[in-house]
Short mmCIF file of N, CA and C in Angstrom, two decimals:
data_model
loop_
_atom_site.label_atom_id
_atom_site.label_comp_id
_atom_site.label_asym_id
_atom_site.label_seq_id
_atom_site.Cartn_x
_atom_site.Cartn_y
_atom_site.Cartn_z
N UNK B 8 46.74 -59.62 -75.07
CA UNK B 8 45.37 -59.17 -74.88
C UNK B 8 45.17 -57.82 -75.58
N UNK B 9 44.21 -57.53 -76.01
CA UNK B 9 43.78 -56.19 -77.21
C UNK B 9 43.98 -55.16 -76.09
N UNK B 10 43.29 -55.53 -75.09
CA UNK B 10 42.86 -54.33 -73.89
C UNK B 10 44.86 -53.97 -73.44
N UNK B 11 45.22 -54.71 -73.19
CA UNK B 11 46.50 -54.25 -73.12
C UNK B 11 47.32 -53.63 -74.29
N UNK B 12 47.04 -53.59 -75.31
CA UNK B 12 47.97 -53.67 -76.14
C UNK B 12 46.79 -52.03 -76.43
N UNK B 13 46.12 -51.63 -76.38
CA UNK B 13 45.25 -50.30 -76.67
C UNK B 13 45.39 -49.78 -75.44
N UNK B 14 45.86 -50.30 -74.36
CA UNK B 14 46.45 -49.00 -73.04
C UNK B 14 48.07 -48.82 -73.45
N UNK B 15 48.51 -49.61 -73.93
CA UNK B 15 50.14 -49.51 -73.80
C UNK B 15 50.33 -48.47 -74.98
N UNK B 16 49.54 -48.24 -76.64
CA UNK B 16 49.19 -47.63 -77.42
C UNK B 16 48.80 -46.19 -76.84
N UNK B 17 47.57 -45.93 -76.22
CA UNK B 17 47.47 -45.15 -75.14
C UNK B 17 48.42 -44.15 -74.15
N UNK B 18 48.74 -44.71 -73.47
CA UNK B 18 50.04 -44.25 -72.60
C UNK B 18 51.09 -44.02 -73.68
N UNK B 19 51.60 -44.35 -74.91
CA UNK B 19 52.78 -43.94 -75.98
C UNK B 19 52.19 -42.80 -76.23
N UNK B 20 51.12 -42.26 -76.77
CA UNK B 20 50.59 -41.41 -77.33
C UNK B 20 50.31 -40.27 -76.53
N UNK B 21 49.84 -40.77 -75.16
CA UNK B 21 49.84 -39.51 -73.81
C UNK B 21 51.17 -38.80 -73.92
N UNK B 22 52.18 -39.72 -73.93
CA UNK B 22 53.35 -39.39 -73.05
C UNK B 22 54.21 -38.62 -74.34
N UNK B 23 53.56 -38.52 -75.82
CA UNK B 23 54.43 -37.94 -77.29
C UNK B 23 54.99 -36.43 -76.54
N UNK B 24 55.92 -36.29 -77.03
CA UNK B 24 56.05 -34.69 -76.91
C UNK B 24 54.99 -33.83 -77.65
N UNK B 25 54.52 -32.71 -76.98
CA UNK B 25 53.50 -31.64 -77.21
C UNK B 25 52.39 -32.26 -77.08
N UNK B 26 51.72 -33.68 -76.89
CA UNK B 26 50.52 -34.16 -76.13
C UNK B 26 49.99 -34.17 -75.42
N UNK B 27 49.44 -34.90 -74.43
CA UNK B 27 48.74 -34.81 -73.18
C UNK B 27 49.12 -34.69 -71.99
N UNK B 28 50.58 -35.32 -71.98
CA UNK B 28 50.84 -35.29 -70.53
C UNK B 28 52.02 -33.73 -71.03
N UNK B 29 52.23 -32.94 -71.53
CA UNK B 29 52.74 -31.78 -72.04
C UNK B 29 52.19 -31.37 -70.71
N UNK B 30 51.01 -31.24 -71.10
CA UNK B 30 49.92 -30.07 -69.88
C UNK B 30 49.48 -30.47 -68.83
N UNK B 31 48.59 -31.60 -69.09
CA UNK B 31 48.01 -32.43 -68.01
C UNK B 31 49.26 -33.55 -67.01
N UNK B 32 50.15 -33.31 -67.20
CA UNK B 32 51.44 -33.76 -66.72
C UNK B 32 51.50 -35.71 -66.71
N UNK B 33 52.52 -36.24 -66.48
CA UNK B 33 52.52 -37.67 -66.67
C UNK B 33 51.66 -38.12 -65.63
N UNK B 34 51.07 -37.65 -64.37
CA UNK B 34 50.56 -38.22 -63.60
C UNK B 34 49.18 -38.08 -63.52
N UNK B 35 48.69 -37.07 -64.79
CA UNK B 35 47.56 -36.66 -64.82
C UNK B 35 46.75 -35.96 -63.73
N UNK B 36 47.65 -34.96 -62.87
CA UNK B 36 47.42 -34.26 -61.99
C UNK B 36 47.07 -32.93 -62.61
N UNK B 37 47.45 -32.53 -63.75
CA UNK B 37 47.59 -31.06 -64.27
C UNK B 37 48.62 -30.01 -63.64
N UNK B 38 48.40 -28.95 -64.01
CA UNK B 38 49.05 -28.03 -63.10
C UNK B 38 47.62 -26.97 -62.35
N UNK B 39 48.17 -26.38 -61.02
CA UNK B 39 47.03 -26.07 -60.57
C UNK B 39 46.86 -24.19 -61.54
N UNK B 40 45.78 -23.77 -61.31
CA UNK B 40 44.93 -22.90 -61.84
C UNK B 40 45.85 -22.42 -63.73
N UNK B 41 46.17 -23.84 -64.14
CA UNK B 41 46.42 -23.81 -65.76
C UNK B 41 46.03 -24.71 -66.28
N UNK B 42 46.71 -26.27 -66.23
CA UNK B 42 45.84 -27.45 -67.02
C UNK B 42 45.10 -28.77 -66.15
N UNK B 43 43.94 -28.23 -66.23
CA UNK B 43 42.72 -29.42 -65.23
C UNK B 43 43.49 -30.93 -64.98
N UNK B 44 43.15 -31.55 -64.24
CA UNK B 44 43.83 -32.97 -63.62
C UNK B 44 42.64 -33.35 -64.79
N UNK B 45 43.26 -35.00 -65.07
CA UNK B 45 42.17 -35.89 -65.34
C UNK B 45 42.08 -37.00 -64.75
N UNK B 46 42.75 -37.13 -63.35
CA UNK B 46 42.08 -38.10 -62.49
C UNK B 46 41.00 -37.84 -61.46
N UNK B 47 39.63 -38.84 -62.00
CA UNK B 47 38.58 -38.72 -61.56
C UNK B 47 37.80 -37.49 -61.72
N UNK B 48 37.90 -36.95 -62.66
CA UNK B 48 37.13 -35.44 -63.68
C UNK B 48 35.74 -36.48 -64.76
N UNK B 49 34.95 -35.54 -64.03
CA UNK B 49 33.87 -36.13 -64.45
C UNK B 49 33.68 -35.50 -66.07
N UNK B 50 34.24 -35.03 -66.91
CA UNK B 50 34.54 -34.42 -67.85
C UNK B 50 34.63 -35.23 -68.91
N UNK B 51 35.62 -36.73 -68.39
CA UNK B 51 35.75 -37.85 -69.21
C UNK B 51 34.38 -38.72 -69.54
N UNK B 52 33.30 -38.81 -68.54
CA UNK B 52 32.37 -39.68 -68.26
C UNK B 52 31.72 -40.05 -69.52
N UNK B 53 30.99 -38.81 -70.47
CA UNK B 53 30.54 -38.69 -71.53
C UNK B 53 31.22 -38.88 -73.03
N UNK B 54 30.93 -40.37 -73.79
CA UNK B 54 31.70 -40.56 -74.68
C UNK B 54 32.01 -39.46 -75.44
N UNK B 55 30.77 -38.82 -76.13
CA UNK B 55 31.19 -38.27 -77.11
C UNK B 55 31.30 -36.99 -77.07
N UNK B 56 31.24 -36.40 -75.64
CA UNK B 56 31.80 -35.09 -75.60
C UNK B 56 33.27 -35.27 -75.62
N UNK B 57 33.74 -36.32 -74.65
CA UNK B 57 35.13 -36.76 -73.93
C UNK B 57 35.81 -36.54 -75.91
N UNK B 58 35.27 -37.79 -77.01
CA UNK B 58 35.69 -37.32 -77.99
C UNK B 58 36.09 -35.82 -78.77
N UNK B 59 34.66 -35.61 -78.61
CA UNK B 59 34.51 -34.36 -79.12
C UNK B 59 36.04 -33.21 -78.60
N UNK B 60 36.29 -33.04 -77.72
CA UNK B 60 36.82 -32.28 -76.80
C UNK B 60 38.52 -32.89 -77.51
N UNK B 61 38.67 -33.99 -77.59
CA UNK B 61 40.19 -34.26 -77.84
C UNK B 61 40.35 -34.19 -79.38
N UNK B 62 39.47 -34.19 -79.95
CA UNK B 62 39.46 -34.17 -81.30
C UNK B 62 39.50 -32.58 -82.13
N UNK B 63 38.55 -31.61 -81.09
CA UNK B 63 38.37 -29.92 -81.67
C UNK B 63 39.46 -29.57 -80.51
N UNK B 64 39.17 -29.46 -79.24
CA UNK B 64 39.82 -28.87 -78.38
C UNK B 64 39.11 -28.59 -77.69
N UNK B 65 39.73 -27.43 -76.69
CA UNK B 65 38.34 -26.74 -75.71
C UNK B 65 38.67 -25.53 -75.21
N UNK B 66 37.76 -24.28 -75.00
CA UNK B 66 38.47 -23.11 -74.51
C UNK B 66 37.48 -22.42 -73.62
N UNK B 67 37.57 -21.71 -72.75
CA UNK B 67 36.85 -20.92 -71.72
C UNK B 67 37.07 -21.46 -70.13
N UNK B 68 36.05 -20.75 -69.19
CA UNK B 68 36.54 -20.83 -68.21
C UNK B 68 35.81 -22.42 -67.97
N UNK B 69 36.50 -22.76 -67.16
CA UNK B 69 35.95 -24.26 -66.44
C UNK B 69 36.00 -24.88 -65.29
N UNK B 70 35.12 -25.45 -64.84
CA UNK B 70 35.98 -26.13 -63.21
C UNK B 70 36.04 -27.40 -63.64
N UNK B 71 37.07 -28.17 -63.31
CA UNK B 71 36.93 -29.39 -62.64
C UNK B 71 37.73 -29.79 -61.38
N UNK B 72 36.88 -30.64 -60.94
CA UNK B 72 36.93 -31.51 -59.24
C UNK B 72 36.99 -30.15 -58.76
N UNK B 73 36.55 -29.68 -58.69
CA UNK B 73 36.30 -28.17 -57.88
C UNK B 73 37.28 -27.00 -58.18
N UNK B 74 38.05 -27.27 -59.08
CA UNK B 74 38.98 -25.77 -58.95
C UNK B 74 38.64 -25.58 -60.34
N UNK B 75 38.78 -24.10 -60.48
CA UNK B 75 38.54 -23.24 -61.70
C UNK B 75 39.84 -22.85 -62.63
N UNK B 76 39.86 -23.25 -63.68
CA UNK B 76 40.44 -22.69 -64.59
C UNK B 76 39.94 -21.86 -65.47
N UNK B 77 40.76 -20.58 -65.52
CA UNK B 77 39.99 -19.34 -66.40
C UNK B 77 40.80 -18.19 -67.47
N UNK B 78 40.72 -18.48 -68.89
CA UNK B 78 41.12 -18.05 -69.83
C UNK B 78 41.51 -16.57 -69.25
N UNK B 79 40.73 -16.06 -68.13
CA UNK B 79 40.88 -14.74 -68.20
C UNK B 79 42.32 -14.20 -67.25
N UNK B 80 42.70 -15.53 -66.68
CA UNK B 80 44.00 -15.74 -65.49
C UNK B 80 45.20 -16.57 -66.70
N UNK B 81 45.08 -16.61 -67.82
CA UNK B 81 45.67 -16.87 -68.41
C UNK B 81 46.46 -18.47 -68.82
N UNK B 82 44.86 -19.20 -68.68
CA UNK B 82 44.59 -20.35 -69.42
C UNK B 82 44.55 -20.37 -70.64
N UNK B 83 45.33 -21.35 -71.28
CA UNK B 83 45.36 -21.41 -72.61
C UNK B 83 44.31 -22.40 -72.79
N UNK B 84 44.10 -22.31 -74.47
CA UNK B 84 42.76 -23.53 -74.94
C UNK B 84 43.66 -24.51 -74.94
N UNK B 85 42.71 -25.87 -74.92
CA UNK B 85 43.16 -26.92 -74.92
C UNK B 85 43.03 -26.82 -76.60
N UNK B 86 44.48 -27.59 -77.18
CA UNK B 86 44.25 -28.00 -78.56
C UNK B 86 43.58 -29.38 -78.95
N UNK B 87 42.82 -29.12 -80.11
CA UNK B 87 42.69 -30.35 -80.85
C UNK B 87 43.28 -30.65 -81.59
N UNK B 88 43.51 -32.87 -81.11
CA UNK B 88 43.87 -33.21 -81.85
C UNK B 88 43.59 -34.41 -82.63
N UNK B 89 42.29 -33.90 -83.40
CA UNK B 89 42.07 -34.44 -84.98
C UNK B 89 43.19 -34.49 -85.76
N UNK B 90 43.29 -33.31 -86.05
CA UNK B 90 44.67 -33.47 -86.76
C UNK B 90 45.93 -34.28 -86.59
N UNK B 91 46.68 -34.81 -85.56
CA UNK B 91 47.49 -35.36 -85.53
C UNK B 91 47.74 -36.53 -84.59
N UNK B 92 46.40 -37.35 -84.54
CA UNK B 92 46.15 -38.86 -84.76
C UNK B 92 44.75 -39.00 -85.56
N UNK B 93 45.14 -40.28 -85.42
CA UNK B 93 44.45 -41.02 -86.53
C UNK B 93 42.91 -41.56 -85.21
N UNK B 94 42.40 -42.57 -85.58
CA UNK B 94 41.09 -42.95 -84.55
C UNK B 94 41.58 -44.06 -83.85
N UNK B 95 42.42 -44.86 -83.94
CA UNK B 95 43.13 -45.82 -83.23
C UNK B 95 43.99 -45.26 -82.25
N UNK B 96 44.92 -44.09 -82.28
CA UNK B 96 45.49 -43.58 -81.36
C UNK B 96 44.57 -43.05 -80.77
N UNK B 97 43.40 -41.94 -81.13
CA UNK B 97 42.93 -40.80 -80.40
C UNK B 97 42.01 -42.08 -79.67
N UNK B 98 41.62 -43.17 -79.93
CA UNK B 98 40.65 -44.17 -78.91
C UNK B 98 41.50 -44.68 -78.19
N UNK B 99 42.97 -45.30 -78.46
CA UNK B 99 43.40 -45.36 -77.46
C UNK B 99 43.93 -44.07 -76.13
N UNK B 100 44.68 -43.11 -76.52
CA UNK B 100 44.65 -42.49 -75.31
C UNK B 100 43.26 -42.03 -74.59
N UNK B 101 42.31 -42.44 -75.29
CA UNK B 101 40.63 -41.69 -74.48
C UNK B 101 40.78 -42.72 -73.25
N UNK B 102 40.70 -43.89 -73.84
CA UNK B 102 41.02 -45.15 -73.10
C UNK B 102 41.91 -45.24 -71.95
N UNK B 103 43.65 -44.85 -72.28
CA UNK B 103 44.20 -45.08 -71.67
C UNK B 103 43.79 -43.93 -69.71
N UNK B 104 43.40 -42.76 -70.50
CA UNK B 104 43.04 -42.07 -69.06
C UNK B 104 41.80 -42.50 -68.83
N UNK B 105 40.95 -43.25 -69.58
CA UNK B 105 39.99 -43.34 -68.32
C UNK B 105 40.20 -44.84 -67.47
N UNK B 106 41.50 -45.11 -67.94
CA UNK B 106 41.87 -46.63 -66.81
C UNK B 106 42.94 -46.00 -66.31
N UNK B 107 43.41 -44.98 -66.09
CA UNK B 107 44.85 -43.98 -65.32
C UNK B 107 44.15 -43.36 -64.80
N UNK B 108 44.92 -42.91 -63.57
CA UNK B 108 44.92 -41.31 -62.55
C UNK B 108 43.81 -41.65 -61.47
N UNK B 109 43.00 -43.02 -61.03
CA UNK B 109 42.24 -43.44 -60.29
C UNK B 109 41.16 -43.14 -60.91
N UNK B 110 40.91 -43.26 -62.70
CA UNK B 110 39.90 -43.42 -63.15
C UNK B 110 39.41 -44.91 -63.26
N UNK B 111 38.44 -45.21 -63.93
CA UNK B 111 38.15 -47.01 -63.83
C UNK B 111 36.56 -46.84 -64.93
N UNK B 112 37.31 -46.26 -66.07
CA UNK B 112 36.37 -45.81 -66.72
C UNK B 112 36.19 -46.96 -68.09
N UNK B 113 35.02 -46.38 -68.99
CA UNK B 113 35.62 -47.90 -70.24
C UNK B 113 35.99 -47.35 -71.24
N UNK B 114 36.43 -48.53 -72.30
CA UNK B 114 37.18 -48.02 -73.37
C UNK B 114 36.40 -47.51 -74.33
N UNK B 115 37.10 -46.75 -75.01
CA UNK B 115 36.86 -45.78 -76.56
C UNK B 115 37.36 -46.09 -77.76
N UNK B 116 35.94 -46.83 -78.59
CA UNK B 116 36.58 -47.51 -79.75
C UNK B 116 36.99 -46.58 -81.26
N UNK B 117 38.37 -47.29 -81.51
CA UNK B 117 38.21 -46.35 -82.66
C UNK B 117 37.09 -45.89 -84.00
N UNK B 118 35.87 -46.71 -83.75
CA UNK B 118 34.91 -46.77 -84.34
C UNK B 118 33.86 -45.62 -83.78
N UNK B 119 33.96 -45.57 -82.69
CA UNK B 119 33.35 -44.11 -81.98
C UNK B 119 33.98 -42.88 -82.05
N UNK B 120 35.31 -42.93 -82.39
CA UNK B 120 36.13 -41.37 -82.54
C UNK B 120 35.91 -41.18 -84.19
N UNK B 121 35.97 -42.50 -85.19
CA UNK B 121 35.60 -42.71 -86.58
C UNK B 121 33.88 -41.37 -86.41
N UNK B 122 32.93 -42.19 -85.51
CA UNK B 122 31.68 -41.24 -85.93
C UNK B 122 31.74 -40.09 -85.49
N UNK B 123 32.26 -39.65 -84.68
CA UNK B 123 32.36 -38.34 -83.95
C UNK B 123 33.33 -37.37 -85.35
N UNK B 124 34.23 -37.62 -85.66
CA UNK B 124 35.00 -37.38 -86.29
C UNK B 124 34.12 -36.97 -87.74
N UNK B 125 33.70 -37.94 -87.91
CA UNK B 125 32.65 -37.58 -89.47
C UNK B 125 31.25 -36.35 -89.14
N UNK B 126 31.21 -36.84 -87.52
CA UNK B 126 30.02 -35.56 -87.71
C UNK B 126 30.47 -34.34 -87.01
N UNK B 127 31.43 -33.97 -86.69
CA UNK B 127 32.54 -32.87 -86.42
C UNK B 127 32.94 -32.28 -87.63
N UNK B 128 33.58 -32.78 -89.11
CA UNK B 128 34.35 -32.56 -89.94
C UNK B 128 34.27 -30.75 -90.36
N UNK B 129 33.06 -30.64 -90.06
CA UNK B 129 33.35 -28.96 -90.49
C UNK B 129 33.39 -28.09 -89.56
N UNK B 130 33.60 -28.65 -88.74
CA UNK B 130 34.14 -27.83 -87.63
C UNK B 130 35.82 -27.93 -87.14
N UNK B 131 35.69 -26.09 -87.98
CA UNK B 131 37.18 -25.69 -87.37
C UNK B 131 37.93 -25.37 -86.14
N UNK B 132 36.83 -24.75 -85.50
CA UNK B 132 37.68 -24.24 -84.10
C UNK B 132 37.38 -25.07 -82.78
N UNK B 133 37.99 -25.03 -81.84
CA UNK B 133 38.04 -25.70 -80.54
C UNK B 133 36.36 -24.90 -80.30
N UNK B 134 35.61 -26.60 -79.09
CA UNK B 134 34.49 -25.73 -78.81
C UNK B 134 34.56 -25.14 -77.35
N UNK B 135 33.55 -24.11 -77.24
CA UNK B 135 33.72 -23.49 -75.28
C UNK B 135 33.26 -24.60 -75.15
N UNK B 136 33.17 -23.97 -73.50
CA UNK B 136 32.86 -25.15 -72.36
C UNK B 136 31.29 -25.00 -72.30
N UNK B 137 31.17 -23.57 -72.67
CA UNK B 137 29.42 -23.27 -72.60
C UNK B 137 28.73 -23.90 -73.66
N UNK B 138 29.27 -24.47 -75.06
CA UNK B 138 28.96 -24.58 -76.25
C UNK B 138 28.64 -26.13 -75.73
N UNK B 139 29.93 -26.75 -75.08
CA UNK B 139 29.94 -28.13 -75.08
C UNK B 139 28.81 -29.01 -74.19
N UNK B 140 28.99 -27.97 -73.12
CA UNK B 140 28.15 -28.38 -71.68
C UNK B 140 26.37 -28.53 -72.13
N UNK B 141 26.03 -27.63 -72.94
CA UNK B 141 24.74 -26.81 -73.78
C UNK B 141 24.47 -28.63 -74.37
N UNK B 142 25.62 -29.02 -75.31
CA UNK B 142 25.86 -30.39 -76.01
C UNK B 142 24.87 -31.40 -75.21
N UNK B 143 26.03 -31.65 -73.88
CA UNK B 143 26.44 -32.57 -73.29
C UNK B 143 26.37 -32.24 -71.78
N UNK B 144 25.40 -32.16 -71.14
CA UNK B 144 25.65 -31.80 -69.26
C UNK B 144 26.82 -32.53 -68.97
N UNK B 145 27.15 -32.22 -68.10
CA UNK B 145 28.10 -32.74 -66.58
C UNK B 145 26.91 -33.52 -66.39
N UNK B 146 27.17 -35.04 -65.34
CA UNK B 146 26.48 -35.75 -65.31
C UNK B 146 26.45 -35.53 -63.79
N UNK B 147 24.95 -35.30 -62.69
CA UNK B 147 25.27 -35.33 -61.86
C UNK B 147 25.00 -36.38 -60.61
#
């Protein structure tokens, strides 16, 4: 089945050394007041921020599920990584967490990280949270 075979893709790519579960840990809990959980973070909800965000990065203060993470307590930015996948990996791990960590979210085609990606291209640096949110609300 495709859907299996783009979570199992997914979860390889979470789990690379210096990737996702690096920070956000294998269980997608995070660590507390350094890297946000992504189970059930409404953060993911929005395709193309959710893109946007894994593709540039992200930096400033933020909450999610209620606790605050803050650059100024010595949060690091989240990196982007455009650079080192391609749109088939970066759709599958979008994918794979939003069906992990008691998410039950849908999939992210590599054809949607393809457009995001083309209308991103000149953008160098990770965006804030104020830049992104401005984008894209939190959905409430």
């Amino acid at each position: 089945c495709i859907r299996d075979r783009i979570y199992l893709l997914g979860k390889e790519v979470y789990t690379r050394d210096a990737h996702c579960a690096t920070c956000h840990q294998p269980n997608g809990m995070g660590l507390p007041q350094i890297y946000p959980m992504l189970g059930k973070s409404d953060w993911i909800g929005n395709d193309e921020r959710y893109i946007k965000i894994a593709l540039k990065g992200l930096w400033g203060p933020i909450e999610v599920a209620g606790a605050k993470f803050d650059p100024e307590k010595g949060v690091p930015p989240m990196m982007g990584f455009g650079p080192l996948l391609n749109d088939e990996e970066l759709a599958a791990v979008l994918s794979y967490v939003r069906q992990s960590f008691g998410n039950d979210g849908t999939f992210i085609t590599p054809d949607q990280v393809a457009k995001v990606r083309e209308a991103t291209k000149d953008r160098a640096n990770f965006y804030t949270v104020e830049e992104i949110l401005k984008e894209h609300p939190l959905e409430k």
